CSV table of N, CA and C in Angstrom, one decimal:
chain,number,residue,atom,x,y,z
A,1,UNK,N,5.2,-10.5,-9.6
A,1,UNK,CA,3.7,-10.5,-9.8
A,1,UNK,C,3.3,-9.7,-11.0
A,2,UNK,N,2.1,-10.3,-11.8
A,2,UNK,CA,1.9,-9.1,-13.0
A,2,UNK,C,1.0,-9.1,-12.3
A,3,UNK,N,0.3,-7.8,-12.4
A,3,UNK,CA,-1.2,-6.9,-12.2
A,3,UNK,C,-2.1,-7.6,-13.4
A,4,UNK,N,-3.6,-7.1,-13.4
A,4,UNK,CA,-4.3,-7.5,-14.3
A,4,UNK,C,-4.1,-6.4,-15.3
A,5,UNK,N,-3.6,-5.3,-15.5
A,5,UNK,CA,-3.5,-4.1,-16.6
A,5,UNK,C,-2.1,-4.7,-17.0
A,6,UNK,N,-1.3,-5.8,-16.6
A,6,UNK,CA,-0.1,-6.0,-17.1
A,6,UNK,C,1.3,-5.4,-16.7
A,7,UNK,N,1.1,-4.8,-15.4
A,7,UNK,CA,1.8,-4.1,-14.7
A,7,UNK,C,2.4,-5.2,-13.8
A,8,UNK,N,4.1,-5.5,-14.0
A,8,UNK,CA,4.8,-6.4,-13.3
A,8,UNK,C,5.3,-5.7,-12.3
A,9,UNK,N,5.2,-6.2,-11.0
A,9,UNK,CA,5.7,-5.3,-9.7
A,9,UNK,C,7.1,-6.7,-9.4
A,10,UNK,N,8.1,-6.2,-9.5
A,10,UNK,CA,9.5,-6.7,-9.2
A,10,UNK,C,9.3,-7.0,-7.5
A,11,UNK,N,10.2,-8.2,-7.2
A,11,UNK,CA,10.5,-8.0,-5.5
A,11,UNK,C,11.3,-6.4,-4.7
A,12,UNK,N,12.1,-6.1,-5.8
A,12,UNK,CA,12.6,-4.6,-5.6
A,12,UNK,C,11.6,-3.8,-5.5
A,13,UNK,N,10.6,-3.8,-6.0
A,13,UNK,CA,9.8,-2.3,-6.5
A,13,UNK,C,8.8,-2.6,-5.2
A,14,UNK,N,8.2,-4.2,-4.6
A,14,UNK,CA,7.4,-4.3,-3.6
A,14,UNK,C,8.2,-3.8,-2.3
A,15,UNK,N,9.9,-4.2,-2.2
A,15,UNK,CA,10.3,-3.5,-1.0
A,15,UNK,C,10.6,-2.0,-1.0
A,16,UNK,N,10.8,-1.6,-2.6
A,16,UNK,CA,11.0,0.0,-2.7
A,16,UNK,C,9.0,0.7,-1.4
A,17,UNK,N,8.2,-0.8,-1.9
A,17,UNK,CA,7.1,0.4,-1.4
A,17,UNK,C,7.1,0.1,-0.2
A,18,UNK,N,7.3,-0.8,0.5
A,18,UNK,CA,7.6,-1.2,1.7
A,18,UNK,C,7.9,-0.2,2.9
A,19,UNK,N,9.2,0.4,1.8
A,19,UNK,CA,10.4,1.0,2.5
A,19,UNK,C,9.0,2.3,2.7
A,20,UNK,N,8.8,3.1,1.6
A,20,UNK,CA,7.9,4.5,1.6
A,20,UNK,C,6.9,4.1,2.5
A,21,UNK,N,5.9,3.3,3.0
A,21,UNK,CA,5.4,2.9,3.9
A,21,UNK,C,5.8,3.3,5.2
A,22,UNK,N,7.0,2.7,5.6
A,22,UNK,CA,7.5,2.9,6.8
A,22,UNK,C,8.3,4.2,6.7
A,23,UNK,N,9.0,4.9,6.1
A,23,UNK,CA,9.1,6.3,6.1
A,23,UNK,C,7.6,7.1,6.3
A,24,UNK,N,6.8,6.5,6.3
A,24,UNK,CA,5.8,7.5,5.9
A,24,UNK,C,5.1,7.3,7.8
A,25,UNK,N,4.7,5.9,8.3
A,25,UNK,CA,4.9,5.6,9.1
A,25,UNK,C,5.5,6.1,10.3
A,26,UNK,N,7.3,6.3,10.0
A,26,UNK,CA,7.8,7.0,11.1
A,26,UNK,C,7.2,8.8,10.9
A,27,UNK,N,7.2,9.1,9.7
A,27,UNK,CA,7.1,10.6,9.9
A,27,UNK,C,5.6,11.2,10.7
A,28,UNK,N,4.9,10.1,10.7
A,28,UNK,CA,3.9,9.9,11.7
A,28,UNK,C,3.8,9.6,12.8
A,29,UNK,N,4.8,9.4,13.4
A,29,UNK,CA,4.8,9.2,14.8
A,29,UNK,C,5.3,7.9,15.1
A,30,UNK,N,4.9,7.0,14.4
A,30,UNK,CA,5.2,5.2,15.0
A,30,UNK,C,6.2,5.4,14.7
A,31,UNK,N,6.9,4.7,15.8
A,31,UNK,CA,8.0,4.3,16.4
A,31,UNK,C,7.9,2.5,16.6
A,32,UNK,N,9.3,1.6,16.6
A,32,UNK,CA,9.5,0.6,16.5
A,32,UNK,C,9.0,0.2,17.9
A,33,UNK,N,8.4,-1.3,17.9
A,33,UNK,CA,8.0,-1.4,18.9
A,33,UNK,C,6.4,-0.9,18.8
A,34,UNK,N,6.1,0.3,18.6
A,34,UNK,CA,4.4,0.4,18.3
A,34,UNK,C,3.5,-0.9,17.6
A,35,UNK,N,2.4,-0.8,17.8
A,35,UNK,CA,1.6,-1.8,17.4
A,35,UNK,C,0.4,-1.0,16.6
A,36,UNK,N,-0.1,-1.5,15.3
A,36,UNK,CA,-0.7,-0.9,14.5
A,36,UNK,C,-1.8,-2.2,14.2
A,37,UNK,N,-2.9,-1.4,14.5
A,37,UNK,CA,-3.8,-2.6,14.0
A,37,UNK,C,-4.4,-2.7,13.1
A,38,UNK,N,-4.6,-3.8,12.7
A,38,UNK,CA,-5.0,-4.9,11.4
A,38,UNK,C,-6.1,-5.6,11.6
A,39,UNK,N,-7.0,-5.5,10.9
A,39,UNK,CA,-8.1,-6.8,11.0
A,39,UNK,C,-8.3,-7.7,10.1
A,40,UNK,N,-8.2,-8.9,10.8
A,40,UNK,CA,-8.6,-10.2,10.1
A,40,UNK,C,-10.4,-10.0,9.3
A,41,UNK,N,-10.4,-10.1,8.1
A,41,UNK,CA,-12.1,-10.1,8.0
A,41,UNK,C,-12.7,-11.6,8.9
A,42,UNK,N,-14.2,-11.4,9.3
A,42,UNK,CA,-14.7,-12.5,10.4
A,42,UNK,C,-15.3,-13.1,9.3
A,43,UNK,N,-16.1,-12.8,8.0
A,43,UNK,CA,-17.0,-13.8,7.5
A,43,UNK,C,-16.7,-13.3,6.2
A,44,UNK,N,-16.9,-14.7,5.3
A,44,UNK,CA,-17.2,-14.4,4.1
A,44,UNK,C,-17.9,-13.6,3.6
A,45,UNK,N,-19.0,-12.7,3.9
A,45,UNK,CA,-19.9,-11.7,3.5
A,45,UNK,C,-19.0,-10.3,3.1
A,46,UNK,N,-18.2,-10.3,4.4
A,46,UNK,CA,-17.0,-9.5,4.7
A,46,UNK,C,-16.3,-9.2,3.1
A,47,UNK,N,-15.6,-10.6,2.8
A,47,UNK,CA,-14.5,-10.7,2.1
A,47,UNK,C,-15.8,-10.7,0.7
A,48,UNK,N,-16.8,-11.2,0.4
A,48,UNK,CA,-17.7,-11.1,-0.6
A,48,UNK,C,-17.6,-9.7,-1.5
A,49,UNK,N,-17.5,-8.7,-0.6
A,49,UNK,CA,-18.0,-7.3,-1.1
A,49,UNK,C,-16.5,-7.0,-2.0
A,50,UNK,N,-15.7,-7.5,-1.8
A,50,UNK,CA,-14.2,-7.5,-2.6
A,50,UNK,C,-13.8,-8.6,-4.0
A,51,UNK,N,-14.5,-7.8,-4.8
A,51,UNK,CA,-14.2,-9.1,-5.5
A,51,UNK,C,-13.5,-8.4,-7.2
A,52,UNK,N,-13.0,-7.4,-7.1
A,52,UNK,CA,-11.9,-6.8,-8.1
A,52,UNK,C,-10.7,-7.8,-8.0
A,53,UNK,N,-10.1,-7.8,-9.2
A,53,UNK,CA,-9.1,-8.8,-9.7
A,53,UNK,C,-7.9,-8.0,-9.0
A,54,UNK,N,-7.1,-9.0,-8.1
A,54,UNK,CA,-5.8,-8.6,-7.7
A,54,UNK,C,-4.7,-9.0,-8.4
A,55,UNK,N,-4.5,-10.1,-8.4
A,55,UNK,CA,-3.6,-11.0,-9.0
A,55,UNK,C,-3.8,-11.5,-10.4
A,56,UNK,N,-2.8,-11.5,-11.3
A,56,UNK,CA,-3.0,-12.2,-12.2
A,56,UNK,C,-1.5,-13.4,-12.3
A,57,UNK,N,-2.1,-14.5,-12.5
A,57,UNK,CA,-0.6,-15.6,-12.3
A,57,UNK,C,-0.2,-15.7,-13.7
A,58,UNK,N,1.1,-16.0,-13.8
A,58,UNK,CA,1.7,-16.6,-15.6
A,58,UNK,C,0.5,-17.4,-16.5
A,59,UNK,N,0.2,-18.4,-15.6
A,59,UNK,CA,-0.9,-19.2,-16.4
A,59,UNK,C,-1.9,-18.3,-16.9
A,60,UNK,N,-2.0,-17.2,-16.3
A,60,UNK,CA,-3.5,-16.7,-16.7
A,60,UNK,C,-4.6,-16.6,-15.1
A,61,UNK,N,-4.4,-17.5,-14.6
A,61,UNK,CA,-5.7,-17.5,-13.1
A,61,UNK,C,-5.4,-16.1,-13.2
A,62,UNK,N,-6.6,-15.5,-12.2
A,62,UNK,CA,-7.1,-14.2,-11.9
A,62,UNK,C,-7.6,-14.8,-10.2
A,63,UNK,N,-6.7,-14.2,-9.3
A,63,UNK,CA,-7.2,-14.6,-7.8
A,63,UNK,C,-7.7,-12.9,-7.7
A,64,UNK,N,-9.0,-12.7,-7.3
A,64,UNK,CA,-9.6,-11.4,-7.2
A,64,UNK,C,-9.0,-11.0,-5.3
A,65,UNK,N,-9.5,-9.8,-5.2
A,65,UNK,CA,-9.4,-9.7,-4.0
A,65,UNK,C,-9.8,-10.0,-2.8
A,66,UNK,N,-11.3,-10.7,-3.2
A,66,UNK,CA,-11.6,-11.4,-2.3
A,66,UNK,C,-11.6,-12.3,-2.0
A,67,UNK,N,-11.2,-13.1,-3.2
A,67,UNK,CA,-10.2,-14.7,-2.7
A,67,UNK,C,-8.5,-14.5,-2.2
A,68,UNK,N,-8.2,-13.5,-2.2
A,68,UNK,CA,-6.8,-13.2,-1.7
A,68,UNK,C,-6.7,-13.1,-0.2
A,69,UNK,N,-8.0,-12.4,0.2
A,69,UNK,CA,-8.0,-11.9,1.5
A,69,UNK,C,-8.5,-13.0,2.2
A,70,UNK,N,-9.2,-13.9,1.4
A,70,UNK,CA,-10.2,-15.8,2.1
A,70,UNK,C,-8.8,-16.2,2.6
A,71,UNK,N,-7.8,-16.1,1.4
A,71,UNK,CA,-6.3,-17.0,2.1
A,71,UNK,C,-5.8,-16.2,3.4
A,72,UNK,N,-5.4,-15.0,3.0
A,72,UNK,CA,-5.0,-14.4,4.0
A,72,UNK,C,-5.6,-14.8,5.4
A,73,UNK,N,-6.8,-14.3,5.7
A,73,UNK,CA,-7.8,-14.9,6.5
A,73,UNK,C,-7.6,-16.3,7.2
A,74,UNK,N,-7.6,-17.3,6.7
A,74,UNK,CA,-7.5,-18.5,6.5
A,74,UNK,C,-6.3,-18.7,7.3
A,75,UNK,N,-5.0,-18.2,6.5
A,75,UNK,CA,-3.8,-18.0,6.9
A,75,UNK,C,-3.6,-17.7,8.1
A,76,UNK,N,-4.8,-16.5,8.4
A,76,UNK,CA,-4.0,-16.0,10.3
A,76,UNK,C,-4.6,-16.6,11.1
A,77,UNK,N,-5.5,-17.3,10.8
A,77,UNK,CA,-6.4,-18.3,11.7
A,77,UNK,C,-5.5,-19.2,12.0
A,78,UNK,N,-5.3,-20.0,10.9
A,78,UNK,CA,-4.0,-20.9,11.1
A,78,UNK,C,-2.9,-20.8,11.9
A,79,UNK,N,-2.4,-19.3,12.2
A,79,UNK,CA,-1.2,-19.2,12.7
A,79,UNK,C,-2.1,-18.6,14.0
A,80,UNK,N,-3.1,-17.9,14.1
A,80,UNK,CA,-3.3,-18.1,15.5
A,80,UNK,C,-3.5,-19.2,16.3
A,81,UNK,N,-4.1,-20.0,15.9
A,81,UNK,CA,-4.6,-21.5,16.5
A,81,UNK,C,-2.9,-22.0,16.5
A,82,UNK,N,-1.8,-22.2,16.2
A,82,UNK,CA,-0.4,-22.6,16.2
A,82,UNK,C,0.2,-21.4,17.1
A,83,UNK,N,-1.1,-20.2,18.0
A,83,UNK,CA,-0.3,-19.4,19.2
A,83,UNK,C,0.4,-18.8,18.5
A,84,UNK,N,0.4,-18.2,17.0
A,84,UNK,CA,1.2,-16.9,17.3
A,84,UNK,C,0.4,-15.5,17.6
A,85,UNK,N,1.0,-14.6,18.5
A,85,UNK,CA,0.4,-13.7,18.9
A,85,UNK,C,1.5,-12.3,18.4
A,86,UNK,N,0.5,-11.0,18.7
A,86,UNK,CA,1.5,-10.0,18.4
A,86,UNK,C,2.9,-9.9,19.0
A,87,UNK,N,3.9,-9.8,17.9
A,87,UNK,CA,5.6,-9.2,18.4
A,87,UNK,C,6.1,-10.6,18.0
A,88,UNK,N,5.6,-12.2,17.5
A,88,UNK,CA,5.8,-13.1,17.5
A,88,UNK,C,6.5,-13.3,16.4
A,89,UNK,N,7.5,-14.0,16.0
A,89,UNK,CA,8.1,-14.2,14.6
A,89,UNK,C,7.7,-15.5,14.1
A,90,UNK,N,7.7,-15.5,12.6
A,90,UNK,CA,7.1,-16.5,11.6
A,90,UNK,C,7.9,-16.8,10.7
A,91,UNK,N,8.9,-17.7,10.4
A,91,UNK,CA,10.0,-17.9,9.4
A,91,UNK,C,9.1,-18.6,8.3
A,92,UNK,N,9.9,-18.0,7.6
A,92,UNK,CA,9.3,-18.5,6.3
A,92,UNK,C,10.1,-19.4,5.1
A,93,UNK,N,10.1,-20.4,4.7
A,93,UNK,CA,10.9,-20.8,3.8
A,93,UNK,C,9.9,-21.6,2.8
A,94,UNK,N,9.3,-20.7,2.0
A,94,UNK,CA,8.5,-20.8,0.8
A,94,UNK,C,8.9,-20.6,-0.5
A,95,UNK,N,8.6,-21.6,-1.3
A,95,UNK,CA,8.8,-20.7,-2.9
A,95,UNK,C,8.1,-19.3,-3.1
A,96,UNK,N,7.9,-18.5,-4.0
A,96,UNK,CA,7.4,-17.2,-4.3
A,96,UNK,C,6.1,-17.8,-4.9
A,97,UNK,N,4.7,-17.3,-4.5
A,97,UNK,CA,3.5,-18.1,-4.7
A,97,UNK,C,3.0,-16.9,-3.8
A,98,UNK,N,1.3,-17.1,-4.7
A,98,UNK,CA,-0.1,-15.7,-3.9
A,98,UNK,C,0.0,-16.8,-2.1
A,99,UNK,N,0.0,-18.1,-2.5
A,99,UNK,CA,-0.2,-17.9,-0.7
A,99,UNK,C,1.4,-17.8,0.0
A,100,UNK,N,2.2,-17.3,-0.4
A,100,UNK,CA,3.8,-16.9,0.3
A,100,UNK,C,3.1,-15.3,0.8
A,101,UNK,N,2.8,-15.0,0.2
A,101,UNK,CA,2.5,-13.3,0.2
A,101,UNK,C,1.1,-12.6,0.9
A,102,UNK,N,-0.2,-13.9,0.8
A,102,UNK,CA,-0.8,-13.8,1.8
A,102,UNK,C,-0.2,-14.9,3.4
A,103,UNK,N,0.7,-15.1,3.1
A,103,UNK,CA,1.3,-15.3,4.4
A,103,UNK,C,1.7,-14.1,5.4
A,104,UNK,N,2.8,-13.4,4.5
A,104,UNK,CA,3.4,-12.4,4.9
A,104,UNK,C,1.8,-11.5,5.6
A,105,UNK,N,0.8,-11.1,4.8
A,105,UNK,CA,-0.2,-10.5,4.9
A,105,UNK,C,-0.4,-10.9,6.0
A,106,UNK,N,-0.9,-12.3,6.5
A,106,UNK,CA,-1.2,-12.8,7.9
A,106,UNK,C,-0.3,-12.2,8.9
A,107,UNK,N,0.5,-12.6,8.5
A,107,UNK,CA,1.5,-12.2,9.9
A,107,UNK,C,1.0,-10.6,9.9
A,108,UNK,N,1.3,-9.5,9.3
A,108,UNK,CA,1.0,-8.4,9.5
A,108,UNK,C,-1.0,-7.8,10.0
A,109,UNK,N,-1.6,-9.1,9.7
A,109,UNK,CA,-2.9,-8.9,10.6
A,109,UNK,C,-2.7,-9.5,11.9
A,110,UNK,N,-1.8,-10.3,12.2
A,110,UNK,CA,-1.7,-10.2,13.5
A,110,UNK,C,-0.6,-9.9,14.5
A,111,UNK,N,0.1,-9.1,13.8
A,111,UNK,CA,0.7,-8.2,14.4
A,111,UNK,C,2.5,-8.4,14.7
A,112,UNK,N,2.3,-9.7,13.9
A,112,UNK,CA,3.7,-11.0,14.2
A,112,UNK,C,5.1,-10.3,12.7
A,113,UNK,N,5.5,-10.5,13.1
A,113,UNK,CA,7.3,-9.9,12.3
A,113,UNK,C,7.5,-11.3,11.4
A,114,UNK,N,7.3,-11.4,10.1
A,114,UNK,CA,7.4,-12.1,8.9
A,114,UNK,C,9.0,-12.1,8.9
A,115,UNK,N,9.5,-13.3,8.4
A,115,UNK,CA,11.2,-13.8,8.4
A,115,UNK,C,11.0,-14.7,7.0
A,116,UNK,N,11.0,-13.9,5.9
A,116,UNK,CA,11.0,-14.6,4.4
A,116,UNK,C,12.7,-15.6,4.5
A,117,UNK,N,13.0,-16.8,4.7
A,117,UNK,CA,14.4,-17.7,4.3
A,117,UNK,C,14.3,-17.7,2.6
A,118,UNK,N,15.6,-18.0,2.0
A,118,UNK,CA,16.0,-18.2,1.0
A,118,UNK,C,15.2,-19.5,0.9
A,119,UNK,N,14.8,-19.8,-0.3
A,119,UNK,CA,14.6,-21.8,-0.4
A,119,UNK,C,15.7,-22.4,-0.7
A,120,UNK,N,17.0,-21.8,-1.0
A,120,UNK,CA,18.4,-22.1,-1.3
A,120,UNK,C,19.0,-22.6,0.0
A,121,UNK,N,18.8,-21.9,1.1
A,121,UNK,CA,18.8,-22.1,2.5
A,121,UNK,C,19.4,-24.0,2.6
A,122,UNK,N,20.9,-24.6,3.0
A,122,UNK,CA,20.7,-25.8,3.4
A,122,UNK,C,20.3,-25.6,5.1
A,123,UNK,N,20.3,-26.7,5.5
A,123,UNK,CA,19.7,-27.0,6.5
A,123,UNK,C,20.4,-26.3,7.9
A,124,UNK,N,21.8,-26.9,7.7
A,124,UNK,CA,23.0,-25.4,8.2
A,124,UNK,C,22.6,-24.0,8.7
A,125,UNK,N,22.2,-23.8,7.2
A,125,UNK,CA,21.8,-21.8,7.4
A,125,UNK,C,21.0,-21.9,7.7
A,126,UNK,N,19.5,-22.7,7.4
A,126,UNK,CA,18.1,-22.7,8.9
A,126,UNK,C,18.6,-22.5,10.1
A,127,UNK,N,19.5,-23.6,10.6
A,127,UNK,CA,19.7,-24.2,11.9
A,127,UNK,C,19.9,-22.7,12.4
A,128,UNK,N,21.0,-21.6,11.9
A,128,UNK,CA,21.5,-20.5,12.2
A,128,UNK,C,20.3,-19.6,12.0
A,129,UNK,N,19.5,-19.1,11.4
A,129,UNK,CA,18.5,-18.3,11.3
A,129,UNK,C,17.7,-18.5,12.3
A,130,UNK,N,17.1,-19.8,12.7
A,130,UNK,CA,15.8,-20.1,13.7
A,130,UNK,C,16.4,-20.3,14.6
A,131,UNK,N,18.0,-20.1,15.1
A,131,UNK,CA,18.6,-20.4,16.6
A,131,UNK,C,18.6,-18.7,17.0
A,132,UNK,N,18.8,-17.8,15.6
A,132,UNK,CA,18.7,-16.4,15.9
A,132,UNK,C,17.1,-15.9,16.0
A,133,UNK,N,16.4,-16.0,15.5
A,133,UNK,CA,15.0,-15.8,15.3
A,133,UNK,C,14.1,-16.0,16.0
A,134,UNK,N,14.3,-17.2,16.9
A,134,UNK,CA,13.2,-18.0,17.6
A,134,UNK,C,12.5,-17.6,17.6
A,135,UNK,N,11.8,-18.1,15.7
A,135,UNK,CA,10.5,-18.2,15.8
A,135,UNK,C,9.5,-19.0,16.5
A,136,UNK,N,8.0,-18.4,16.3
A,136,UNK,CA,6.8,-19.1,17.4
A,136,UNK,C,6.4,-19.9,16.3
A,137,UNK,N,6.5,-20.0,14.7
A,137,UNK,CA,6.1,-20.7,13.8
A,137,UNK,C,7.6,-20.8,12.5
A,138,UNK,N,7.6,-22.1,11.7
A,138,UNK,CA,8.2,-22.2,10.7
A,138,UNK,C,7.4,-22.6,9.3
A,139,UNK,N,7.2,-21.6,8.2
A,139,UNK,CA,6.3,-22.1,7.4
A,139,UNK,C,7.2,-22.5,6.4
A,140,UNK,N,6.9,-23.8,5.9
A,140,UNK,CA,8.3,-24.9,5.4
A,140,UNK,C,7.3,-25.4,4.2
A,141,UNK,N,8.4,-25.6,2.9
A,141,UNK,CA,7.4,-26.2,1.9
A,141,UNK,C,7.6,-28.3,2.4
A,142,UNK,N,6.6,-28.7,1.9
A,142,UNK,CA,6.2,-29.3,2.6
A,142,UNK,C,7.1,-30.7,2.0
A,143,UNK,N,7.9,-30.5,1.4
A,143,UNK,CA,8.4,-31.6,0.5
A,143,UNK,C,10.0,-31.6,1.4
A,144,UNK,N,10.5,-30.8,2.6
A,144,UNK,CA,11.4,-30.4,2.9
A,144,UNK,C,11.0,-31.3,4.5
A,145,UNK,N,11.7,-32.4,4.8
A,145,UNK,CA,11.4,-32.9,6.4
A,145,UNK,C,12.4,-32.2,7.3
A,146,UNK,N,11.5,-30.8,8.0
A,146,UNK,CA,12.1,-29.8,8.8
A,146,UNK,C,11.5,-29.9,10.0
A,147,UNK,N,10.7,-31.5,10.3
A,147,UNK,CA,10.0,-31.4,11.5
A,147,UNK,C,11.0,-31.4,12.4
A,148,UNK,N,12.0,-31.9,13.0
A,148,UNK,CA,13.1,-32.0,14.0
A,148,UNK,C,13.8,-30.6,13.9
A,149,UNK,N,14.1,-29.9,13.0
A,149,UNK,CA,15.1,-28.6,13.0
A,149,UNK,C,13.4,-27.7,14.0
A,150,UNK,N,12.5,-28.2,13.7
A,150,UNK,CA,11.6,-26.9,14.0
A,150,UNK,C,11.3,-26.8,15.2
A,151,UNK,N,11.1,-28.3,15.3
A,151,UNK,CA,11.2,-28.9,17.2
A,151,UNK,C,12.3,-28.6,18.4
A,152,UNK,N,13.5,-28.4,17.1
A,152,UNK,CA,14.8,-27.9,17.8
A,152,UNK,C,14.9,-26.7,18.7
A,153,UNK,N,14.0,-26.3,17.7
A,153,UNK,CA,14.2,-24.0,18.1
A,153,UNK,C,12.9,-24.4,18.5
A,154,UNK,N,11.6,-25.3,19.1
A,154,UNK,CA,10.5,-24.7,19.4
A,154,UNK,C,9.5,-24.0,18.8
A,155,UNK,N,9.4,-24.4,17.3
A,155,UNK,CA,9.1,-23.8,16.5
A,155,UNK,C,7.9,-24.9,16.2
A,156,UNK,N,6.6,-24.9,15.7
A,156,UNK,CA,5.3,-25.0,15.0
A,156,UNK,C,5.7,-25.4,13.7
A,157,UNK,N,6.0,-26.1,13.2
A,157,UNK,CA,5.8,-26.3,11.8
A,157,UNK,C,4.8,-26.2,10.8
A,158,UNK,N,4.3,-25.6,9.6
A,158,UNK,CA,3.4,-25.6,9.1
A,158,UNK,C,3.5,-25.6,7.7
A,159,UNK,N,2.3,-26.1,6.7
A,159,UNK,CA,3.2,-25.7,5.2
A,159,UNK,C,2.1,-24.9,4.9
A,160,UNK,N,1.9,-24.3,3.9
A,160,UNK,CA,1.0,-23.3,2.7
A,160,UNK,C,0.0,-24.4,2.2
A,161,UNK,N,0.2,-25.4,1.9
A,161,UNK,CA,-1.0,-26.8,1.8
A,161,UNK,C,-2.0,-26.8,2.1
């Protein structure tokens, strides 16, 4: 991802902060298994007052923050109404894209354990991931017919679409 000041943040450098998060996290007391609450915003008025540039994409688009958070938002609705609830897992087998990442964001407003898959992933290594995972959702790019593998494990199918 580049920043709008032209600051590229690496997949390394977002897990490097990840990691300091949850160090920071435990040295506070949470423990695994704790539950940390998140809120979904309820209205656009909400997400209105946020409107500083988050994202900047290759092309040039500028998704500000408060169209970041409309997806996100959007997003946890979606996976609530598909029943997932807190402690719930959500596999993911997305290209790298702002709604892969307000995905991940959804899951963490509702309290659910994000499972990023390879898109290299054949159908084999799914089968083995979501027999270990049983996830409550499978977010699949949509050009991939993974309705039967998802039905297999019990899984929701859904795309980023």
């Amino acid at each position: 991802l580049t920043l709008r000041d032209g600051t590229v943040i690496t997949g390394a450098a977002f897990l490097a902060t990840v990691a300091q998060q949850a160090h920071a996290l435990r040295a506070a007391g949470v423990h695994p298994g704790d539950r940390i609450a998140a809120q979904v915003p309820k209205s656009p008025q909400a997400l209105a007052a946020r409107t500083a540039p988050l994202l900047t994409l290759r092309d040039g688009t500028v998704i500000t923050g408060a169209a970041f958070l409309a997806i996100v938002a959007q997003q946890a609705h979606a996976l609530r109404a598909a029943g997932v609830r807190p402690g719930d897992r959500i596999a993911a087998q997305v290209p790298k894209s702002p709604q892969a990442l307000a995905a991940w964001g959804a899951a963490v407003a509702l309290g659910a354990v994000f499972l990023p898959l390879n898109t290299a992933y054949t159908d084999a290594e799914l089968d083995y991931f979501l027999a270990d995972a049983a996830p409550r959702v499978l977010l699949a790019d949509p050009a991939r017919a993974l309705d039967r593998l998802a039905a297999r494990h019990g899984a929701a199918l859904l795309t980023l679409d």
